[in-house]
JSON list of C-alpha atoms in Angstrom, two decimals:
[
{"chain": "D", "resi": 84, "resn": "MET", "atom": "CA", "xyz": [191.54, 150.26, 60.56]},
{"chain": "D", "resi": 85, "resn": "LEU", "atom": "CA", "xyz": [192.68, 148.48, 63.75]},
{"chain": "D", "resi": 86, "resn": "ARG", "atom": "CA", "xyz": [196.06, 147.64, 62.22]},
{"chain": "D", "resi": 87, "resn": "LYS", "atom": "CA", "xyz": [196.56, 151.23, 60.98]},
{"chain": "D", "resi": 88, "resn": "LEU", "atom": "CA", "xyz": [195.99, 152.46, 64.53]},
{"chain": "D", "resi": 89, "resn": "GLY", "atom": "CA", "xyz": [198.60, 150.01, 65.83]},
{"chain": "D", "resi": 90, "resn": "CYS", "atom": "CA", "xyz": [196.29, 147.46, 67.41]},
{"chain": "D", "resi": 91, "resn": "GLY", "atom": "CA", "xyz": [197.83, 143.98, 67.41]},
{"chain": "D", "resi": 92, "resn": "LEU", "atom": "CA", "xyz": [194.93, 142.06, 68.95]},
{"chain": "D", "resi": 93, "resn": "PRO", "atom": "CA", "xyz": [193.74, 138.97, 67.07]},
{"chain": "D", "resi": 94, "resn": "VAL", "atom": "CA", "xyz": [190.89, 139.59, 64.64]},
{"chain": "D", "resi": 95, "resn": "GLN", "atom": "CA", "xyz": [188.59, 136.84, 63.45]},
{"chain": "D", "resi": 96, "resn": "PHE", "atom": "CA", "xyz": [185.98, 136.84, 60.73]},
{"chain": "D", "resi": 97, "resn": "TRP", "atom": "CA", "xyz": [183.45, 134.03, 61.17]},
{"chain": "D", "resi": 98, "resn": "TYR", "atom": "CA", "xyz": [181.42, 133.12, 58.11]},
{"chain": "D", "resi": 99, "resn": "TYR", "atom": "CA", "xyz": [178.86, 130.50, 57.10]},
{"chain": "D", "resi": 100, "resn": "GLY", "atom": "CA", "xyz": [179.92, 129.65, 53.57]},
{"chain": "D", "resi": 101, "resn": "GLU", "atom": "CA", "xyz": [181.55, 130.65, 50.32]},
{"chain": "D", "resi": 102, "resn": "LYS", "atom": "CA", "xyz": [178.77, 133.15, 49.54]},
{"chain": "D", "resi": 103, "resn": "GLU", "atom": "CA", "xyz": [179.87, 135.23, 52.52]},
{"chain": "D", "resi": 104, "resn": "MET", "atom": "CA", "xyz": [183.63, 134.89, 52.11]},
{"chain": "D", "resi": 105, "resn": "ASP", "atom": "CA", "xyz": [185.30, 133.47, 49.02]},
{"chain": "D", "resi": 106, "resn": "ASP", "atom": "CA", "xyz": [189.05, 133.01, 48.38]},
{"chain": "D", "resi": 107, "resn": "ARG", "atom": "CA", "xyz": [189.41, 136.52, 46.94]},
{"chain": "D", "resi": 108, "resn": "MET", "atom": "CA", "xyz": [188.00, 138.08, 50.13]},
{"chain": "D", "resi": 109, "resn": "LYS", "atom": "CA", "xyz": [190.28, 135.92, 52.29]},
{"chain": "D", "resi": 110, "resn": "LYS", "atom": "CA", "xyz": [193.33, 137.16, 50.36]},
{"chain": "D", "resi": 111, "resn": "LEU", "atom": "CA", "xyz": [192.20, 140.76, 50.91]},
{"chain": "D", "resi": 112, "resn": "VAL", "atom": "CA", "xyz": [192.19, 140.46, 54.71]},
{"chain": "D", "resi": 113, "resn": "GLU", "atom": "CA", "xyz": [195.16, 138.08, 55.03]},
{"chain": "D", "resi": 114, "resn": "PRO", "atom": "CA", "xyz": [197.86, 140.84, 55.08]},
{"chain": "D", "resi": 115, "resn": "TYR", "atom": "CA", "xyz": [196.16, 142.35, 58.15]},
{"chain": "D", "resi": 116, "resn": "GLY", "atom": "CA", "xyz": [196.36, 139.14, 60.16]},
{"chain": "D", "resi": 117, "resn": "VAL", "atom": "CA", "xyz": [192.62, 138.45, 60.05]},
{"chain": "D", "resi": 118, "resn": "ASP", "atom": "CA", "xyz": [191.78, 134.82, 60.78]},
{"chain": "D", "resi": 119, "resn": "ALA", "atom": "CA", "xyz": [188.84, 133.67, 58.64]},
{"chain": "D", "resi": 120, "resn": "LYS", "atom": "CA", "xyz": [186.92, 130.79, 60.22]},
{"chain": "D", "resi": 121, "resn": "LYS", "atom": "CA", "xyz": [184.17, 128.84, 58.55]},
{"chain": "D", "resi": 122, "resn": "VAL", "atom": "CA", "xyz": [181.48, 127.92, 61.08]},
{"chain": "D", "resi": 123, "resn": "ALA", "atom": "CA", "xyz": [180.49, 124.59, 59.50]},
{"chain": "D", "resi": 124, "resn": "LYS", "atom": "CA", "xyz": [184.03, 123.22, 59.83]},
{"chain": "D", "resi": 125, "resn": "HIS", "atom": "CA", "xyz": [184.49, 124.23, 63.47]},
{"chain": "D", "resi": 126, "resn": "ALA", "atom": "CA", "xyz": [183.71, 121.80, 66.28]},
{"chain": "D", "resi": 127, "resn": "GLY", "atom": "CA", "xyz": [181.20, 119.86, 64.19]},
{"chain": "D", "resi": 128, "resn": "VAL", "atom": "CA", "xyz": [178.35, 122.04, 65.50]},
{"chain": "D", "resi": 129, "resn": "GLN", "atom": "CA", "xyz": [175.56, 123.41, 63.34]},
{"chain": "D", "resi": 130, "resn": "VAL", "atom": "CA", "xyz": [175.08, 127.06, 64.28]},
{"chain": "D", "resi": 131, "resn": "GLY", "atom": "CA", "xyz": [171.94, 128.84, 63.09]},
{"chain": "D", "resi": 132, "resn": "GLN", "atom": "CA", "xyz": [172.05, 131.95, 60.93]},
{"chain": "D", "resi": 133, "resn": "GLY", "atom": "CA", "xyz": [172.14, 135.36, 62.62]},
{"chain": "D", "resi": 134, "resn": "TRP", "atom": "CA", "xyz": [172.65, 136.08, 66.31]},
{"chain": "D", "resi": 135, "resn": "PRO", "atom": "CA", "xyz": [173.70, 132.54, 67.47]},
{"chain": "D", "resi": 136, "resn": "LEU", "atom": "CA", "xyz": [177.02, 133.03, 65.68]},
{"chain": "D", "resi": 137, "resn": "LYS", "atom": "CA", "xyz": [178.14, 135.80, 68.05]},
{"chain": "D", "resi": 138, "resn": "PRO", "atom": "CA", "xyz": [178.16, 133.82, 71.33]},
{"chain": "D", "resi": 139, "resn": "PHE", "atom": "CA", "xyz": [179.50, 130.78, 69.44]},
{"chain": "D", "resi": 140, "resn": "SER", "atom": "CA", "xyz": [182.44, 132.80, 68.09]},
{"chain": "D", "resi": 141, "resn": "ILE", "atom": "CA", "xyz": [183.14, 134.34, 71.51]},
{"chain": "D", "resi": 142, "resn": "LEU", "atom": "CA", "xyz": [183.20, 130.96, 73.22]},
{"chain": "D", "resi": 143, "resn": "HIS", "atom": "CA", "xyz": [185.47, 129.49, 70.53]},
{"chain": "D", "resi": 144, "resn": "ALA", "atom": "CA", "xyz": [187.87, 132.43, 70.21]},
{"chain": "D", "resi": 145, "resn": "PRO", "atom": "CA", "xyz": [191.57, 131.55, 70.57]},
{"chain": "D", "resi": 146, "resn": "CYS", "atom": "CA", "xyz": [192.67, 133.06, 73.85]},
{"chain": "D", "resi": 147, "resn": "ASP", "atom": "CA", "xyz": [193.99, 131.93, 77.20]},
{"chain": "D", "resi": 148, "resn": "LYS", "atom": "CA", "xyz": [191.76, 129.89, 79.50]},
{"chain": "D", "resi": 149, "resn": "GLY", "atom": "CA", "xyz": [191.23, 132.70, 82.02]},
{"chain": "D", "resi": 150, "resn": "VAL", "atom": "CA", "xyz": [189.84, 135.07, 79.42]},
{"chain": "D", "resi": 151, "resn": "ALA", "atom": "CA", "xyz": [187.67, 132.34, 77.91]},
{"chain": "D", "resi": 152, "resn": "ALA", "atom": "CA", "xyz": [186.24, 131.51, 81.34]},
{"chain": "D", "resi": 153, "resn": "THR", "atom": "CA", "xyz": [185.56, 135.21, 81.95]},
{"chain": "D", "resi": 154, "resn": "LYS", "atom": "CA", "xyz": [183.76, 135.42, 78.61]},
{"chain": "D", "resi": 155, "resn": "ARG", "atom": "CA", "xyz": [181.66, 132.37, 79.42]},
{"chain": "D", "resi": 156, "resn": "ALA", "atom": "CA", "xyz": [180.79, 133.74, 82.87]},
{"chain": "D", "resi": 157, "resn": "ALA", "atom": "CA", "xyz": [179.84, 137.11, 81.35]},
{"chain": "D", "resi": 158, "resn": "PHE", "atom": "CA", "xyz": [177.71, 135.36, 78.73]},
{"chain": "D", "resi": 159, "resn": "LYS", "atom": "CA", "xyz": [175.92, 133.27, 81.39]},
{"chain": "D", "resi": 160, "resn": "SER", "atom": "CA", "xyz": [175.42, 136.35, 83.55]},
{"chain": "D", "resi": 161, "resn": "GLU", "atom": "CA", "xyz": [173.93, 138.17, 80.57]},
{"chain": "D", "resi": 162, "resn": "GLN", "atom": "CA", "xyz": [171.56, 135.24, 79.98]},
{"chain": "D", "resi": 163, "resn": "GLN", "atom": "CA", "xyz": [170.46, 135.37, 83.64]},
{"chain": "D", "resi": 164, "resn": "ASP", "atom": "CA", "xyz": [169.90, 139.14, 83.38]},
{"chain": "D", "resi": 165, "resn": "ASP", "atom": "CA", "xyz": [167.78, 138.53, 80.29]},
{"chain": "D", "resi": 166, "resn": "GLY", "atom": "CA", "xyz": [165.78, 135.91, 82.22]},
{"chain": "D", "resi": 167, "resn": "ALA", "atom": "CA", "xyz": [165.17, 138.39, 85.05]},
{"chain": "D", "resi": 168, "resn": "GLN", "atom": "CA", "xyz": [164.06, 141.05, 82.56]},
{"chain": "D", "resi": 169, "resn": "ILE", "atom": "CA", "xyz": [161.67, 138.60, 80.90]},
{"chain": "D", "resi": 170, "resn": "GLU", "atom": "CA", "xyz": [160.22, 137.63, 84.28]},
{"chain": "D", "resi": 171, "resn": "ALA", "atom": "CA", "xyz": [159.75, 141.30, 85.20]},
{"chain": "D", "resi": 172, "resn": "ALA", "atom": "CA", "xyz": [158.03, 141.93, 81.87]},
{"chain": "D", "resi": 173, "resn": "ARG", "atom": "CA", "xyz": [155.71, 138.94, 82.48]},
{"chain": "D", "resi": 174, "resn": "HIS", "atom": "CA", "xyz": [154.86, 140.32, 85.93]},
{"chain": "D", "resi": 175, "resn": "ASN", "atom": "CA", "xyz": [154.07, 143.75, 84.46]},
{"chain": "D", "resi": 176, "resn": "LEU", "atom": "CA", "xyz": [151.98, 142.14, 81.71]},
{"chain": "D", "resi": 177, "resn": "SER", "atom": "CA", "xyz": [150.02, 140.19, 84.32]},
{"chain": "D", "resi": 178, "resn": "GLY", "atom": "CA", "xyz": [149.28, 143.43, 86.17]},
{"chain": "D", "resi": 179, "resn": "LEU", "atom": "CA", "xyz": [148.16, 145.09, 82.94]},
{"chain": "D", "resi": 180, "resn": "LYS", "atom": "CA", "xyz": [145.85, 142.17, 82.16]},
{"chain": "D", "resi": 181, "resn": "ASP", "atom": "CA", "xyz": [144.30, 142.43, 85.63]},
{"chain": "D", "resi": 182, "resn": "ALA", "atom": "CA", "xyz": [143.78, 146.18, 85.18]},
{"chain": "D", "resi": 183, "resn": "ARG", "atom": "CA", "xyz": [142.19, 145.55, 81.76]},
{"chain": "D", "resi": 184, "resn": "ASP", "atom": "CA", "xyz": [139.83, 142.93, 83.20]},
{"chain": "D", "resi": 185, "resn": "ASP", "atom": "CA", "xyz": [138.84, 145.26, 86.07]},
{"chain": "D", "resi": 186, "resn": "ALA", "atom": "CA", "xyz": [138.16, 148.08, 83.59]},
{"chain": "D", "resi": 187, "resn": "ALA", "atom": "CA", "xyz": [136.09, 145.74, 81.42]},
{"chain": "D", "resi": 188, "resn": "GLY", "atom": "CA", "xyz": [134.02, 144.69, 84.46]},
{"chain": "D", "resi": 189, "resn": "THR", "atom": "CA", "xyz": [133.43, 148.34, 85.39]},
{"chain": "D", "resi": 190, "resn": "LEU", "atom": "CA", "xyz": [132.42, 149.15, 81.82]},
{"chain": "D", "resi": 191, "resn": "ASN", "atom": "CA", "xyz": [130.06, 146.17, 81.77]},
{"chain": "D", "resi": 192, "resn": "GLY", "atom": "CA", "xyz": [128.42, 147.50, 84.94]},
{"chain": "D", "resi": 193, "resn": "TYR", "atom": "CA", "xyz": [127.96, 150.94, 83.36]},
{"chain": "D", "resi": 194, "resn": "ASN", "atom": "CA", "xyz": [126.45, 149.32, 80.27]},
{"chain": "D", "resi": 195, "resn": "THR", "atom": "CA", "xyz": [124.01, 147.28, 82.37]},
{"chain": "D", "resi": 196, "resn": "ARG", "atom": "CA", "xyz": [122.93, 150.38, 84.31]},
{"chain": "D", "resi": 197, "resn": "ALA", "atom": "CA", "xyz": [122.46, 152.39, 81.11]},
{"chain": "D", "resi": 198, "resn": "LEU", "atom": "CA", "xyz": [120.35, 149.64, 79.54]},
{"chain": "D", "resi": 199, "resn": "SER", "atom": "CA", "xyz": [118.25, 149.40, 82.72]},
{"chain": "D", "resi": 200, "resn": "ALA", "atom": "CA", "xyz": [117.72, 153.17, 82.69]},
{"chain": "D", "resi": 201, "resn": "ILE", "atom": "CA", "xyz": [116.69, 153.20, 79.03]},
{"chain": "D", "resi": 202, "resn": "ARG", "atom": "CA", "xyz": [114.38, 150.25, 79.60]},
{"chain": "D", "resi": 203, "resn": "GLY", "atom": "CA", "xyz": [112.82, 152.01, 82.61]},
{"chain": "D", "resi": 204, "resn": "ILE", "atom": "CA", "xyz": [112.33, 155.32, 80.76]},
{"chain": "D", "resi": 205, "resn": "PHE", "atom": "CA", "xyz": [111.23, 154.09, 77.33]},
{"chain": "D", "resi": 206, "resn": "GLY", "atom": "CA", "xyz": [109.91, 150.59, 78.06]},
{"chain": "D", "resi": 207, "resn": "PRO", "atom": "CA", "xyz": [111.20, 147.10, 77.25]},
{"chain": "D", "resi": 208, "resn": "ASP", "atom": "CA", "xyz": [109.79, 146.99, 73.72]},
{"chain": "D", "resi": 209, "resn": "CYS", "atom": "CA", "xyz": [110.99, 150.34, 72.38]},
{"chain": "D", "resi": 210, "resn": "THR", "atom": "CA", "xyz": [113.45, 151.07, 69.56]},
{"chain": "D", "resi": 211, "resn": "GLU", "atom": "CA", "xyz": [115.67, 153.13, 71.90]},
{"chain": "D", "resi": 212, "resn": "TYR", "atom": "CA", "xyz": [116.29, 150.04, 74.05]},
{"chain": "D", "resi": 213, "resn": "ASP", "atom": "CA", "xyz": [117.05, 148.04, 70.89]},
{"chain": "D", "resi": 214, "resn": "GLN", "atom": "CA", "xyz": [119.48, 150.74, 69.62]},
{"chain": "D", "resi": 215, "resn": "ALA", "atom": "CA", "xyz": [121.30, 150.79, 72.96]},
{"chain": "D", "resi": 216, "resn": "GLY", "atom": "CA", "xyz": [122.03, 147.06, 72.64]},
{"chain": "D", "resi": 217, "resn": "GLY", "atom": "CA", "xyz": [119.11, 145.52, 74.50]},
{"chain": "D", "resi": 218, "resn": "THR", "atom": "CA", "xyz": [116.78, 142.87, 73.12]},
{"chain": "D", "resi": 219, "resn": "ARG", "atom": "CA", "xyz": [113.21, 144.01, 72.70]},
{"chain": "D", "resi": 220, "resn": "THR", "atom": "CA", "xyz": [110.54, 141.98, 74.47]},
{"chain": "D", "resi": 221, "resn": "SER", "atom": "CA", "xyz": [108.73, 141.28, 71.21]},
{"chain": "D", "resi": 222, "resn": "GLU", "atom": "CA", "xyz": [111.93, 139.81, 69.73]},
{"chain": "D", "resi": 223, "resn": "ARG", "atom": "CA", "xyz": [112.66, 137.41, 72.57]},
{"chain": "D", "resi": 224, "resn": "LYS", "atom": "CA", "xyz": [111.92, 133.77, 71.92]},
{"chain": "D", "resi": 225, "resn": "ARG", "atom": "CA", "xyz": [109.76, 132.21, 74.53]},
{"chain": "D", "resi": 226, "resn": "PRO", "atom": "CA", "xyz": [110.86, 128.83, 75.78]},
{"chain": "D", "resi": 227, "resn": "VAL", "atom": "CA", "xyz": [108.82, 125.94, 74.51]},
{"chain": "D", "resi": 228, "resn": "ARG", "atom": "CA", "xyz": [107.89, 123.43, 77.15]},
{"chain": "D", "resi": 229, "resn": "GLN", "atom": "CA", "xyz": [107.78, 119.87, 76.15]},
{"chain": "D", "resi": 230, "resn": "VAL", "atom": "CA", "xyz": [104.99, 117.85, 77.67]},
{"chain": "D", "resi": 231, "resn": "GLU", "atom": "CA", "xyz": [105.80, 114.29, 78.52]},
{"chain": "D", "resi": 232, "resn": "ALA", "atom": "CA", "xyz": [103.44, 111.76, 77.02]},
{"chain": "D", "resi": 233, "resn": "LYS", "atom": "CA", "xyz": [101.58, 109.65, 79.57]},
{"chain": "D", "resi": 234, "resn": "LYS", "atom": "CA", "xyz": [102.05, 105.93, 79.27]}
]
């Protein structure tokens, strides 16, 4: 489509292996001036599948040094922006965790007050206290004291 619109800029198609681009596919794009580059053969670097190919292809695109340096600077700037966004997200998450912990402490206080009220109204050994989450007095285990043997 670029060539039909009169665009003469270089076009590259980066691929990982023959499954992505075989000889037949290369012949199809050849008349349009598309440069097919196999990643494994370029620069002796192993590039992972997926997104790592994009910055790798940008940094290794055939263009003058000024444009390449601009691309690298833009890529580094984008990485720094991503780092700032991650740091801001961590800060927000920390604030959310603090708010959650404060809310949990408040809820724990309400629960303690409610249990105290139920215990005061119905008594410490009633089923209502047990249903509200308290432990009935008759169900509590009394500590067993161990007596030391005299020598």
